[in-house]
């Protein structure tokens, strides 16, 4: 459904994305993970036609994102990182304009349906600028899926949200997954990718440094982690089996902490950097 | 062709502004000041080319006000939408063309320009200047709004910051308001300046609006130059939108 070949983007001399090759299947939820500035948003913007690649190519459902940009735009839904709703309009008006931009039939029914889905029915006729961050994010996702896109781009959908509201957004994403929408999700919250995505790609400094299911990636580095404090420095040791982890821990006199590995450990192992949470 | 949603968006915003009395008042106040100061103050007892100064200045201020309102509305809504609220990305990821965006925006500029300048005509009529009778007046009036709405689109899309649109306005729009025959005939100016003014659109808008306002024959050359400006600025606007998309 999404395919990139050698996709590369330079901003002047600065390399944002280098030779990205991705295949995302229909109905897959793919997480693009990485710290700020890794090139996640640039990747999404090239795929959703907002940014021109420097070289390489990308396809959505067999359509070239540069040469067939207008056809691509019919297939995709975009929920950008920034809340780019029209704040001087009401929620309902935002949706209505989106439906008109996509020349949707059955627009008004769909608007009611989405307002209900996003839990905004009773606030539909208030200006968006009176909405909370979570309400705006739900409306943004609702707008992105309004025209029933085949591919949905969710760029940092939960950034800056309260824990409860983040969970609401996760439920929304799970609901969309059940509906079979292909989703490209970017996030720098590791647990989010682990929970929601079928496969994950880790980006660092514009390069894809790992690709696989969360389970595969964790298996690569080891399933168990022993954290210990050595002279004020936290050390991580990764083990494939629980037994080996225990064995190591027992030899240590000081306090150690054993846990299952997560995608963050994968990231640290691969880059030597810890993601700032 | 799908410019309606873009037009509708601006109209929804405009409708909301109209309900705001402060906004309505501030739209009216500047041109009204000009009208009172020049038409009734300075111009009392003065006549130009055999007509009263009020009759001279009302179509002039109408041209000026339709120009500034069409331009400013569009330039502001686009530069703020692009740079600040990022609302323009919604258009850019939707299957609408640059021409759709251009048409939707400039038509809203026309509504805005006509609205503000019709307040001038009403005020002028109250002061005794009468209403324009010649249908050509309406044509030129709309044409003027269209041209400056196109400039507004270009400036709004080229702007790197919101201040840029004001810079363009200060160097281009405001000097035109003063020198292109709004308040005095350009015949009074030295020949080389006159020659330069003759290639500016507002000179011709003033000329054509004034002659049609007074029920005189409109010079075809003025209409021709304005049409040429419209075609060129429309084309440049579409190109600018297309480029900004990437």
Coordinates of C-alpha atoms in Angstrom, one line a residue:
Chain A
X1 CA 0.0 0.0 0.0
X2 CA 2.9 2.3 0.8
X3 CA 6.2 1.8 -1.0
X4 CA 9.4 3.9 -1.0
X5 CA 12.5 3.3 -3.0
X6 CA 15.7 5.1 -2.2
X7 CA 13.6 8.0 -0.8
X8 CA 15.9 10.8 0.1
X9 CA 15.4 14.4 1.2
X10 CA 18.0 17.2 1.7
X11 CA 17.1 20.6 3.1
X12 CA 20.0 22.6 1.6
X13 CA 23.1 20.6 2.8
X14 CA 21.3 19.0 5.7
X15 CA 20.3 15.4 5.2
X16 CA 16.8 14.8 6.5
X17 CA 16.1 11.3 5.1
X18 CA 18.6 9.0 3.5
X19 CA 17.8 6.2 1.1
X20 CA 14.6 5.0 2.8
X21 CA 13.1 1.8 1.5
X22 CA 9.8 0.8 3.0
X23 CA 7.0 -1.6 2.1
X24 CA 3.8 -1.2 4.1
X25 CA 1.1 -3.7 3.5
X26 CA -2.6 -3.0 3.2
X27 CA -4.2 -2.9 6.6
X28 CA -0.9 -2.7 8.4
X29 CA -0.3 -0.3 11.2
X30 CA 3.3 0.8 10.8
X31 CA 5.1 2.8 13.4
X32 CA 7.9 5.2 12.6
X33 CA 9.9 5.7 15.7
X34 CA 12.8 7.9 16.5
X35 CA 13.9 11.0 18.5
X36 CA 13.0 14.5 17.5
X37 CA 14.7 15.5 14.3
X38 CA 15.2 11.9 13.1
X39 CA 13.2 12.5 9.9
X40 CA 9.8 11.1 10.8
X41 CA 7.8 14.1 9.9
X42 CA 9.8 14.7 6.7
X43 CA 9.0 11.1 5.7
X44 CA 5.3 11.6 6.3
X45 CA 5.3 14.9 4.4
X46 CA 7.0 13.3 1.4
X47 CA 4.4 10.5 1.4
X48 CA 1.4 12.9 1.8
X49 CA 2.7 15.1 -1.1
X50 CA 3.5 18.2 1.0
X51 CA 7.3 17.9 0.5
X52 CA 9.1 17.0 -2.7
X53 CA 11.7 14.3 -2.3
X54 CA 15.3 15.2 -3.4
X55 CA 15.7 11.8 -5.0
X56 CA 14.1 8.4 -4.9
X57 CA 10.4 7.7 -5.2
X58 CA 7.4 6.8 -3.3
X59 CA 4.0 5.2 -4.1
X60 CA 0.7 5.0 -2.4
X61 CA -1.5 2.2 -3.7
X62 CA 0.6 2.1 -6.9
X63 CA 0.4 5.9 -7.5
X64 CA 3.5 8.1 -7.6
X65 CA 3.3 10.7 -4.9
X66 CA 5.0 13.3 -7.1
X67 CA 3.6 12.6 -10.5
X68 CA 0.1 11.6 -9.4
X69 CA -0.1 13.8 -6.4
X70 CA -3.8 14.7 -7.0
X71 CA -4.9 11.1 -7.2
X72 CA -2.8 10.3 -4.1
X73 CA -4.6 13.0 -2.2
X74 CA -7.9 11.3 -2.8
X75 CA -6.6 8.1 -1.1
X76 CA -4.9 9.6 2.0
X77 CA -6.0 11.1 5.2
X78 CA -3.6 13.3 7.1
X79 CA -3.5 14.2 10.8
X80 CA -0.5 16.4 11.1
X81 CA 1.6 16.9 14.2
X82 CA 0.4 20.5 14.5
X83 CA -3.3 21.0 15.2
X84 CA -4.1 22.7 11.9
X85 CA -7.8 22.9 12.4
X86 CA -9.5 26.2 11.5
X87 CA -9.9 27.6 15.0
X88 CA -12.2 30.4 14.0
X89 CA -14.7 27.9 12.7
X90 CA -16.8 25.4 14.5
X91 CA -16.1 21.7 14.6
X92 CA -19.0 21.0 12.3
X93 CA -17.8 23.6 9.9
X94 CA -14.3 22.1 9.8
X95 CA -15.7 18.8 8.9
X96 CA -18.1 20.2 6.4
X97 CA -15.3 22.0 4.5
X98 CA -13.3 18.9 4.5
X99 CA -16.2 17.0 3.0
X100 CA -16.6 19.7 0.3
X101 CA -12.9 19.6 -0.4
X102 CA -13.2 15.9 -1.1
X103 CA -16.6 16.3 -2.9
X104 CA -18.1 13.8 -0.6
X105 CA -21.6 12.5 -1.0
X106 CA -23.7 11.9 2.1
X107 CA -21.6 14.6 3.8
X108 CA -24.0 15.6 6.6
X109 CA -24.7 12.0 7.7
X110 CA -20.9 11.4 7.9
X111 CA -20.4 14.6 9.9
X112 CA -22.9 13.4 12.5
X113 CA -21.4 10.0 12.6
X114 CA -17.9 11.4 13.1
X115 CA -18.9 13.9 15.7
X116 CA -20.4 11.1 17.7
X117 CA -17.4 8.9 17.1
X118 CA -15.1 11.7 18.4
X119 CA -17.4 12.4 21.3
X120 CA -18.0 16.0 20.1
X121 CA -21.7 16.0 19.2
X122 CA -22.6 18.4 22.0
X123 CA -19.7 20.8 21.2
X124 CA -20.1 20.6 17.4
X125 CA -21.3 24.2 17.0
X126 CA -18.7 25.8 19.3
X127 CA -15.6 27.4 17.8
X128 CA -12.7 25.0 17.7
X129 CA -10.6 27.5 19.7
X130 CA -12.7 26.8 22.7
X131 CA -11.9 23.1 22.5
X132 CA -9.3 21.4 24.7
X133 CA -6.2 19.8 23.2
X134 CA -7.7 16.3 23.4
X135 CA -10.9 17.4 21.7
X136 CA -9.0 19.2 18.9
X137 CA -6.8 16.0 18.4
X138 CA -9.9 13.9 18.1
X139 CA -11.5 16.3 15.7
X140 CA -8.3 16.3 13.7
X141 CA -8.2 12.5 13.4
X142 CA -12.0 12.5 12.6
X143 CA -11.4 15.0 9.8
X144 CA -8.5 12.9 8.5
X145 CA -10.7 9.8 8.2
X146 CA -13.8 11.6 7.1
X147 CA -13.5 10.7 3.4
X148 CA -12.7 7.1 4.2
X149 CA -9.1 7.1 3.1
X150 CA -7.2 3.9 2.4
X151 CA -4.1 5.2 4.0
X152 CA -4.0 7.3 7.1
X153 CA -1.0 9.4 8.3
X154 CA -0.9 10.1 12.0
X155 CA 2.0 12.3 12.8
X156 CA 2.6 12.3 16.6
X157 CA -1.1 11.9 17.4
X158 CA -0.6 11.9 21.2
X159 CA 2.1 14.4 21.7
X160 CA 1.4 16.8 24.6
X161 CA -1.8 15.0 25.7
X162 CA -2.8 14.0 29.2
X163 CA -2.5 10.2 30.0
X164 CA -6.3 9.7 29.9
X165 CA -6.6 11.5 26.6
X166 CA -3.7 9.5 25.1
X167 CA -5.6 6.4 25.9
X168 CA -8.7 7.7 24.1
X169 CA -6.6 8.3 21.0
X170 CA -5.1 4.8 21.3
X171 CA -8.6 3.4 21.4
X172 CA -9.5 5.4 18.3
X173 CA -6.4 4.1 16.5
X174 CA -7.3 0.5 17.5
X175 CA -10.8 1.1 16.2
X176 CA -9.4 2.2 12.8
X177 CA -7.0 -0.8 12.7
X178 CA -10.1 -3.1 13.1
X179 CA -11.7 -1.2 10.1
X180 CA -8.6 -2.2 8.0
X181 CA -7.2 1.2 7.4
X182 CA -3.5 1.2 6.6
X183 CA -1.9 3.5 9.1
X184 CA 1.5 5.1 9.2
X185 CA 2.0 6.4 12.7
X186 CA 5.0 8.4 13.9
X187 CA 5.8 8.7 17.6
X188 CA 8.6 9.1 20.0
X189 CA 6.6 7.3 22.7
X190 CA 8.0 3.8 22.6
X191 CA 5.2 2.1 24.4
X192 CA 2.7 3.6 22.0
X193 CA 4.5 1.9 19.0
X194 CA 4.8 -1.3 20.9
X195 CA 1.1 -1.4 21.7
X196 CA -0.4 -0.2 18.5
X197 CA 1.8 -1.2 15.6
X198 CA 2.2 -4.4 13.7
X199 CA 5.7 -3.4 12.6
X200 CA 8.0 -0.7 13.6
X201 CA 10.8 1.1 11.8
X202 CA 13.4 3.0 13.8
X203 CA 14.8 6.2 12.3
X204 CA 17.9 7.9 13.6
X205 CA 19.6 10.9 11.8
X206 CA 17.5 10.2 8.7
X207 CA 18.4 6.5 8.4
X208 CA 16.3 3.5 9.0
X209 CA 18.4 1.5 11.5
X210 CA 15.9 -1.2 12.4
X211 CA 12.8 -2.7 10.9
X212 CA 10.5 -5.5 12.2
X213 CA 7.7 -6.4 14.6
X214 CA 8.3 -5.2 18.1
X215 CA 8.8 -8.8 19.2
X216 CA 11.4 -9.4 16.5
X217 CA 13.3 -6.3 17.4
X218 CA 13.3 -7.1 21.1
X219 CA 14.5 -10.7 20.3
X220 CA 17.4 -9.2 18.4
X221 CA 18.7 -7.4 21.5
X222 CA 17.6 -9.9 24.1
X223 CA 14.3 -10.3 26.0
X224 CA 15.5 -9.4 29.5
X225 CA 17.4 -6.5 30.9
X226 CA 19.4 -6.2 34.0
X227 CA 19.9 -2.6 35.1
X228 CA 22.6 -1.9 37.6
X229 CA 24.1 1.2 39.1
X230 CA 27.9 1.2 38.8
X231 CA 29.6 4.3 40.4
X232 CA 26.6 6.5 39.6
X233 CA 26.3 5.3 36.0
X234 CA 23.3 3.1 34.9
X235 CA 24.4 0.1 33.0
X236 CA 22.2 -2.2 31.0
X237 CA 22.9 -5.8 30.2
X238 CA 20.6 -7.6 27.8
X239 CA 20.0 -11.4 28.1
X240 CA 18.1 -13.9 25.9
X241 CA 16.7 -15.9 28.7
X242 CA 15.4 -15.1 32.2
X243 CA 17.8 -17.7 33.7
X244 CA 20.8 -16.0 32.3
X245 CA 19.6 -12.7 33.6
X246 CA 19.0 -14.1 37.1
X247 CA 22.4 -15.8 37.0
X248 CA 24.1 -12.5 36.3
X249 CA 22.0 -10.6 38.8
X250 CA 22.9 -13.1 41.6
X251 CA 26.6 -12.4 41.1
X252 CA 26.0 -8.8 41.8
X253 CA 26.3 -7.6 45.4
X254 CA 24.6 -4.2 44.8
X255 CA 21.0 -3.5 43.8
X256 CA 20.0 -4.6 40.4
X257 CA 16.7 -4.4 38.6
X258 CA 15.5 -7.1 36.2
X259 CA 12.8 -6.4 33.6
X260 CA 11.6 -7.4 30.2
X261 CA 13.2 -5.5 27.3
X262 CA 11.2 -2.9 25.4
X263 CA 11.7 -1.0 22.2
X264 CA 13.6 1.6 24.0
X265 CA 16.3 -0.9 24.8
X266 CA 16.4 -1.7 21.1
X267 CA 16.9 1.9 20.4
X268 CA 19.6 2.3 22.9
X269 CA 21.4 -0.8 21.8
X270 CA 21.3 0.4 18.1
X271 CA 22.2 4.0 18.6
X272 CA 24.0 4.2 21.9
X273 CA 21.5 7.0 22.7
X274 CA 18.6 7.1 25.0
X275 CA 15.4 8.5 23.6
X276 CA 14.3 11.6 25.6
X277 CA 10.8 10.9 26.9
Chain B
X1 CA -13.3 22.9 -10.5
X2 CA -13.9 22.9 -6.8
X3 CA -13.2 26.4 -5.4
X4 CA -16.4 26.6 -3.4
X5 CA -15.1 25.2 -0.1
X6 CA -12.2 27.7 -0.1
X7 CA -14.6 30.5 -0.8
X8 CA -17.1 29.2 1.8
X9 CA -14.4 29.1 4.4
X10 CA -13.6 32.8 3.9
X11 CA -17.2 33.7 3.9
X12 CA -17.8 31.9 7.2
X13 CA -15.0 33.9 8.8
X14 CA -16.3 37.1 7.2
X15 CA -19.8 36.5 8.5
X16 CA -18.4 36.1 12.0
X17 CA -16.4 39.3 11.7
X18 CA -19.5 41.2 10.5
X19 CA -21.3 40.3 13.7
X20 CA -18.4 42.0 15.5
X21 CA -19.3 45.7 15.7
X22 CA -15.7 46.7 16.4
X23 CA -14.6 45.1 13.3
X24 CA -17.3 46.7 11.2
X25 CA -16.5 50.1 12.6
X26 CA -12.8 49.8 12.0
X27 CA -13.4 48.8 8.4
X28 CA -15.5 51.9 7.8
X29 CA -13.5 54.4 9.8
X30 CA -10.4 54.9 7.6
X31 CA -12.1 55.6 4.3
X32 CA -14.7 57.6 6.0
X33 CA -12.0 59.8 7.5
X34 CA -10.6 60.4 4.1
X35 CA -14.1 61.2 2.8
X36 CA -14.8 63.7 5.5
X37 CA -11.4 65.2 5.6
X38 CA -10.9 65.5 1.8
X39 CA -14.4 65.6 0.5
X40 CA -16.0 67.8 3.0
X41 CA -13.1 69.6 4.7
X42 CA -10.3 70.3 2.2
X43 CA -12.5 70.0 -0.8
X44 CA -15.4 72.3 0.1
X45 CA -15.7 74.9 -2.6
X46 CA -12.9 73.3 -4.7
X47 CA -13.8 72.0 -8.1
X48 CA -11.6 69.9 -10.4
X49 CA -12.2 69.8 -14.1
X50 CA -15.5 71.5 -13.7
X51 CA -17.0 69.1 -11.1
X52 CA -17.2 69.4 -7.3
X53 CA -14.4 67.8 -5.3
X54 CA -16.8 65.5 -3.5
X55 CA -17.9 64.0 -6.9
X56 CA -14.2 63.7 -7.8
X57 CA -13.1 62.1 -4.6
X58 CA -15.9 59.6 -3.9
X59 CA -15.1 57.2 -6.8
X60 CA -11.4 57.7 -5.9
X61 CA -11.9 56.6 -2.3
X62 CA -14.1 53.8 -3.6
X63 CA -11.2 52.6 -5.8
X64 CA -8.7 52.9 -2.9
X65 CA -10.9 51.2 -0.4
X66 CA -11.8 48.3 -2.7
X67 CA -8.1 47.9 -3.4
X68 CA -6.8 47.9 0.2
X69 CA -9.6 45.7 1.5
X70 CA -9.3 43.0 -1.2
X71 CA -5.6 43.0 -0.9
X72 CA -5.3 43.0 2.9
X73 CA -8.0 40.5 3.6
X74 CA -6.5 37.9 1.2
X75 CA -2.8 38.6 2.1
X76 CA -3.5 38.3 5.8
X77 CA -5.8 35.3 5.7
X78 CA -3.3 33.4 3.5
X79 CA -0.1 34.4 5.3
X80 CA -1.5 33.7 8.7
X81 CA -3.1 30.5 7.5
X82 CA 0.1 29.3 6.0
X83 CA 2.7 30.4 8.5
X84 CA 0.9 30.5 11.8
X85 CA -2.1 28.2 11.9
X86 CA -0.9 25.9 9.1
X87 CA -4.5 25.6 8.0
X88 CA -3.4 25.9 4.4
X89 CA -2.0 22.4 4.6
X90 CA -5.5 21.1 4.7
X91 CA -6.0 22.5 1.2
X92 CA -2.6 21.2 0.1
X93 CA -3.4 17.6 1.1
X94 CA -6.9 17.7 -0.4
X95 CA -7.6 17.0 -4.1
X96 CA -8.1 20.6 -5.1
X97 CA -6.0 22.4 -7.6
X98 CA -4.0 25.7 -7.3
X99 CA -6.6 27.3 -9.6
X100 CA -9.3 26.2 -7.2
X101 CA -7.5 27.8 -4.3
X102 CA -6.8 31.0 -6.4
X103 CA -10.5 31.3 -7.4
X104 CA -11.9 30.7 -4.0
X105 CA -9.6 33.2 -2.4
X106 CA -10.0 36.0 -4.9
X107 CA -13.7 35.7 -5.0
X108 CA -13.8 36.1 -1.2
X109 CA -11.5 39.2 -1.8
X110 CA -14.0 40.6 -4.1
X111 CA -16.8 40.2 -1.6
X112 CA -14.7 41.9 1.0
X113 CA -13.6 44.7 -1.3
X114 CA -17.1 45.4 -2.5
X115 CA -18.5 45.4 1.0
X116 CA -16.0 47.9 2.3
X117 CA -16.2 50.2 -0.6
X118 CA -19.9 50.1 -0.9
X119 CA -20.0 51.7 2.5
X120 CA -18.1 54.6 0.9
X121 CA -20.6 54.9 -1.9
X122 CA -23.4 55.0 0.7
X123 CA -21.6 57.6 2.7
X124 CA -20.9 59.6 -0.5
X125 CA -24.5 59.5 -1.4
X126 CA -25.5 60.7 2.0
X127 CA -23.2 63.7 1.5
X128 CA -24.8 64.4 -1.8
X129 CA -22.5 62.7 -4.4
X130 CA -25.3 60.4 -5.7
X131 CA -25.0 56.8 -6.7
X132 CA -23.2 55.6 -9.9
X133 CA -25.7 54.9 -12.7
X134 CA -23.5 53.4 -15.3
X135 CA -23.2 49.5 -15.2
X136 CA -19.6 49.9 -16.4
X137 CA -18.9 51.2 -12.9
X138 CA -19.8 47.8 -11.4
X139 CA -17.6 46.0 -13.9
X140 CA -14.6 48.2 -13.1
X141 CA -15.2 48.0 -9.4
X142 CA -15.2 44.2 -9.4
X143 CA -12.2 44.1 -11.8
X144 CA -10.3 46.3 -9.3
X145 CA -11.1 44.0 -6.4
X146 CA -10.1 41.0 -8.5
X147 CA -6.7 42.4 -9.4
X148 CA -5.8 43.4 -5.9
X149 CA -7.1 40.1 -4.5
X150 CA -4.7 38.4 -6.9
X151 CA -1.9 40.5 -5.5
X152 CA -3.0 39.6 -2.1
X153 CA -2.7 35.9 -2.9
X154 CA 0.8 36.3 -4.4
X155 CA 2.0 38.3 -1.4
X156 CA 0.3 36.0 1.1
X157 CA 2.1 33.0 -0.5
X158 CA 5.5 34.6 -0.9
X159 CA 5.5 36.0 2.6
X160 CA 8.2 34.5 4.8
X161 CA 6.6 36.2 7.8
X162 CA 3.4 38.0 8.4
X163 CA 5.2 41.3 8.4
X164 CA 6.2 40.8 4.7
X165 CA 2.7 41.4 3.6
X166 CA 2.6 44.7 5.4
X167 CA 6.0 45.6 3.7
X168 CA 4.5 45.0 0.3
X169 CA 1.5 47.0 1.3
X170 CA 3.7 50.0 2.4
X171 CA 5.9 50.0 -0.7
X172 CA 3.2 49.2 -3.3
X173 CA -0.3 49.5 -2.1
X174 CA -0.2 52.7 0.0
X175 CA 1.8 54.8 -2.6
X176 CA -0.7 53.8 -5.2
X177 CA -3.5 54.9 -2.9
X178 CA -2.0 58.4 -2.8
X179 CA -0.5 58.9 -6.3
X180 CA -2.7 57.1 -8.7
X181 CA -5.4 59.8 -8.9
X182 CA -7.4 59.0 -5.8
X183 CA -7.2 62.5 -4.3
X184 CA -6.0 64.7 -7.2
X185 CA -5.7 64.3 -11.0
X186 CA -2.4 62.8 -12.0
X187 CA -2.2 65.6 -14.7
X188 CA -0.9 67.8 -11.9
X189 CA 2.3 65.8 -11.6
X190 CA 5.5 66.0 -13.6
X191 CA 5.5 64.1 -16.9
X192 CA 8.0 61.3 -15.9
X193 CA 6.0 60.5 -12.8
X194 CA 2.8 60.5 -14.8
X195 CA 4.3 58.1 -17.3
X196 CA 5.2 55.7 -14.4
X197 CA 1.7 56.1 -12.8
X198 CA 0.2 55.2 -16.1
X199 CA 1.4 51.6 -15.9
X200 CA -0.1 51.1 -12.4
X201 CA -3.5 49.4 -12.2
X202 CA -5.0 51.8 -9.6
X203 CA -4.5 54.7 -12.0
X204 CA -6.8 53.0 -14.4
X205 CA -9.2 51.9 -11.8
X206 CA -9.5 55.5 -10.6
X207 CA -9.9 56.8 -14.2
X208 CA -12.5 54.3 -15.2
X209 CA -14.5 54.4 -11.9
X210 CA -14.5 58.2 -12.0
X211 CA -15.6 58.6 -15.6
X212 CA -18.3 56.0 -15.2
X213 CA -19.4 57.5 -11.9
X214 CA -19.8 60.8 -13.6
X215 CA -21.7 59.3 -16.5
X216 CA -18.9 59.9 -19.0
X217 CA -17.4 57.7 -21.6
X218 CA -14.9 55.2 -20.1
X219 CA -11.6 54.9 -21.8
X220 CA -11.2 51.5 -23.3
X221 CA -7.4 51.6 -22.7
X222 CA -8.0 51.7 -18.9
X223 CA -10.3 48.6 -19.1
X224 CA -7.7 46.9 -21.3
X225 CA -4.8 47.5 -19.0
X226 CA -6.9 46.4 -16.0
X227 CA -7.9 43.2 -17.8
X228 CA -4.2 42.6 -18.6
X229 CA -3.3 43.1 -15.0
X230 CA -6.0 40.6 -13.9
X231 CA -4.8 37.9 -16.4
X232 CA -1.2 38.3 -15.5
X233 CA -1.6 38.5 -11.7
X234 CA -4.1 35.6 -11.8
X235 CA -1.5 33.5 -13.7
X236 CA 1.3 34.5 -11.3
X237 CA -0.9 33.7 -8.3
X238 CA -1.6 30.2 -9.6
X239 CA 2.1 29.6 -10.2
X240 CA 3.0 30.9 -6.7
X241 CA 0.4 28.6 -5.1
X242 CA 1.8 25.6 -7.1
X243 CA 5.4 26.4 -6.0
X244 CA 4.5 26.9 -2.3
X245 CA 2.9 23.4 -2.3
X246 CA 6.2 21.8 -2.2

